[in-house]
Every structure is written in C-alpha cells, then in structure tokens.
C-alpha cells in the first residue's frame, strides 16, 4: 500500500486541528472519484481525526501510518 | 470500505466573547463543514463580539479568576492595568506557535462550507448592535429559529 502512487500530495506538517482535516477536505475537491491523495501530518490527533473524517465523508482511508512522529495517510476519493 | 452516511448537523450556541471561547466553536464549525456536516452557530450575549467587526480582531484572554492562565497570576495582580493585554499576548504567541489560523480564516472556512451564522436579535438590541456592526453573511434570528434548527441536529453544544 505504501508503494501506491498518489495523484496529489498535501503537506500538513506543523499544523494542528482543525487544519489538517480542513485542508485535506479542500484538496479532495481537486481530485476526481477514485483518485488518491497522500497527506502528511505531525499532529498526533490526526490518526483518529482522519479515521473519523473518512467515516463521515465516505472517502476511503487506504493507509494511516506513523513513522517517527510523522503521520502518513492515503485517501481514495469516493466515486 | 468507508460508508457514506446521511449528512449530519451540528448546532452551537456561542455565548462567550473571550479569545479562547471564540476558537472552540469556530474550530468545531470548520471541522464540521470539512466532514460534510451541516452547521449552524447561534451567537448570543458576549458571543456577538466574535461577529462584531470592531471587536473580532481584538478579543482577549481574561487574567482575572482564571486559574488556568498561561502563567499563574494572583487575582490581586490580575486587576492591574496591562494584565489582560499580557495574558492575551502570551496566548496569541502560543497560538502562533501551533500555527492556529486567525479567527477570520476559520469563519471564512465555516461560511464557505455552508455554516449558518445566526445573530441573536434580542442581545443585539441589549448590546446596542446593528446589522452593519457585524461581519458579512450573518442571519438575524431569535430563539425559535435556532431551536427549530437544533431540533434536527445530531450534535448540540452550548459554549
């Protein structure tokens, strides 16, 4: 899954709630259904927040992974 | 596979006009619209300061009777001139460090996302506020309007 090539990448490093979710949602509007966004964050709250956001919006969270204080997410836009 | 659910709704009563009490509802509102929720905020009493063009950019953190202040300040000291500015300055510095956007940005995000900002006409009258005193995009309303809106919402909070 980590090897999946995202269609767009969004860097939310250094940002805290609500900005990673707000920016992710805005970025999703630039994608078409089925395309994948990679989002990078450092807010530890972003792991549960992105899960909740995915559930509420219907965009599929393909990957949610911590790597040394950095959180990486892959989201597929719903059709 | 994530499931798309019916859009939910958040209804907030915003009754306080200090800097900290302005961020809480606006963070919730901007998050709600980012999760495709409907959102309505009813601003009443001091909460109207958040919509007040002249006050929005200068909301303060109270040093008095606030044991959770950034730096512990005895009330005896907190009454002194300049203490409110100091408390506010420290909080703003902390907020900058966390890259928290200005209140106006959060308002814009919420409004762009379709959040409805209601201003309570009763407290506008009490506080001598006219519609022109408020930022753009505000709906004037009373309690019935908000209660009807809130009656169809999944999450209701009083802040």
Coordinates of C-alpha atoms in Angstrom, one line a residue, chain B residues 38-144:
Chain B
X38 CA -24.4 21.0 8.2
X39 CA -23.5 23.5 10.8
X40 CA -25.3 26.4 12.5
X41 CA -24.0 28.7 15.2
X42 CA -26.2 30.9 17.3
X43 CA -24.3 33.9 18.7
X44 CA -25.8 35.4 21.8
X45 CA -24.7 37.8 24.5
X46 CA -20.9 38.2 24.6
X47 CA -20.6 35.7 21.8
X48 CA -21.7 38.5 19.5
X49 CA -18.3 40.1 19.9
X50 CA -17.0 37.4 17.6
X51 CA -19.2 38.7 14.8
X52 CA -18.5 42.4 15.7
X53 CA -16.3 43.9 13.0
X54 CA -14.6 46.2 15.5
X55 CA -14.0 43.6 18.2
X56 CA -13.3 40.4 16.3
X57 CA -9.6 41.1 15.9
X58 CA -9.0 42.2 19.4
X59 CA -10.7 39.5 21.6
X60 CA -8.9 39.0 24.9
X61 CA -7.9 36.3 27.4
X62 CA -9.1 37.3 30.9
X63 CA -6.4 37.1 33.6
X64 CA -8.9 37.5 36.4
X65 CA -10.5 34.5 38.1
X66 CA -8.7 32.3 35.5
X67 CA -6.6 29.7 37.4
X68 CA -5.8 28.1 34.0
X69 CA -3.9 31.2 32.8
X70 CA -0.7 30.6 30.8
X71 CA 1.3 32.0 33.7
X72 CA -0.2 31.8 37.2
X73 CA -1.3 35.3 38.1
X74 CA -2.9 36.0 41.5
X75 CA -6.2 37.9 41.2
X76 CA -4.6 40.8 43.2
X77 CA -2.1 41.2 40.3
X78 CA -4.6 40.3 37.6
X79 CA -6.6 43.5 38.3
X80 CA -3.6 45.7 37.4
X81 CA -3.7 47.7 34.1
X82 CA -1.9 45.8 31.3
X83 CA -2.5 42.3 32.7
X84 CA -5.3 41.5 30.2
X85 CA -3.0 42.6 27.3
X86 CA -0.2 40.4 28.8
X87 CA -2.4 37.3 29.1
X88 CA -3.8 37.8 25.6
X89 CA -0.3 38.4 24.2
X90 CA 1.0 35.1 25.7
X91 CA -1.9 33.1 24.4
X92 CA -1.6 34.6 20.9
X93 CA 2.1 33.7 20.9
X94 CA 1.2 30.1 21.9
X95 CA -1.5 30.0 19.2
X96 CA 1.0 31.3 16.6
X97 CA 3.4 28.5 17.6
X98 CA 0.7 25.9 16.9
X99 CA 0.0 27.7 13.6
X100 CA -3.6 28.3 14.6
X101 CA -5.2 30.4 11.9
X102 CA -6.8 33.8 12.7
X103 CA -10.4 33.7 13.8
X104 CA -11.4 35.4 10.5
X105 CA -9.9 32.5 8.5
X106 CA -11.9 29.9 10.5
X107 CA -15.1 32.0 10.0
X108 CA -14.4 32.1 6.2
X109 CA -13.8 28.3 6.1
X110 CA -17.0 27.6 8.0
X111 CA -19.1 30.1 5.9
X112 CA -17.6 28.8 2.6
X113 CA -18.6 25.3 3.8
X114 CA -22.2 26.4 4.3
X115 CA -22.3 27.0 8.0
X116 CA -25.1 29.4 9.0
X117 CA -24.2 32.2 11.4
X118 CA -27.2 33.4 13.4
X119 CA -27.0 36.6 15.5
X120 CA -29.5 36.8 18.3
X121 CA -31.6 39.9 17.7
X122 CA -32.6 40.2 21.4
X123 CA -29.0 40.5 22.6
X124 CA -28.1 42.7 19.6
X125 CA -30.7 45.2 21.0
X126 CA -29.5 44.7 24.6
X127 CA -25.9 45.5 23.5
X128 CA -26.8 48.2 21.1
X129 CA -25.6 46.4 17.9
X130 CA -26.9 47.0 14.4
X131 CA -26.5 44.6 11.5
X132 CA -23.9 46.9 10.0
X133 CA -21.7 46.4 13.1
X134 CA -21.4 42.7 12.2
X135 CA -19.3 41.0 9.7
X136 CA -20.9 39.9 6.4
X137 CA -23.0 36.8 5.9
X138 CA -24.9 36.9 9.2
X139 CA -28.6 35.9 9.6
X140 CA -30.5 37.8 12.2
X141 CA -32.7 35.4 14.2
X142 CA -34.4 34.6 17.5
X143 CA -34.5 31.5 19.7
X144 CA -37.3 29.8 17.8

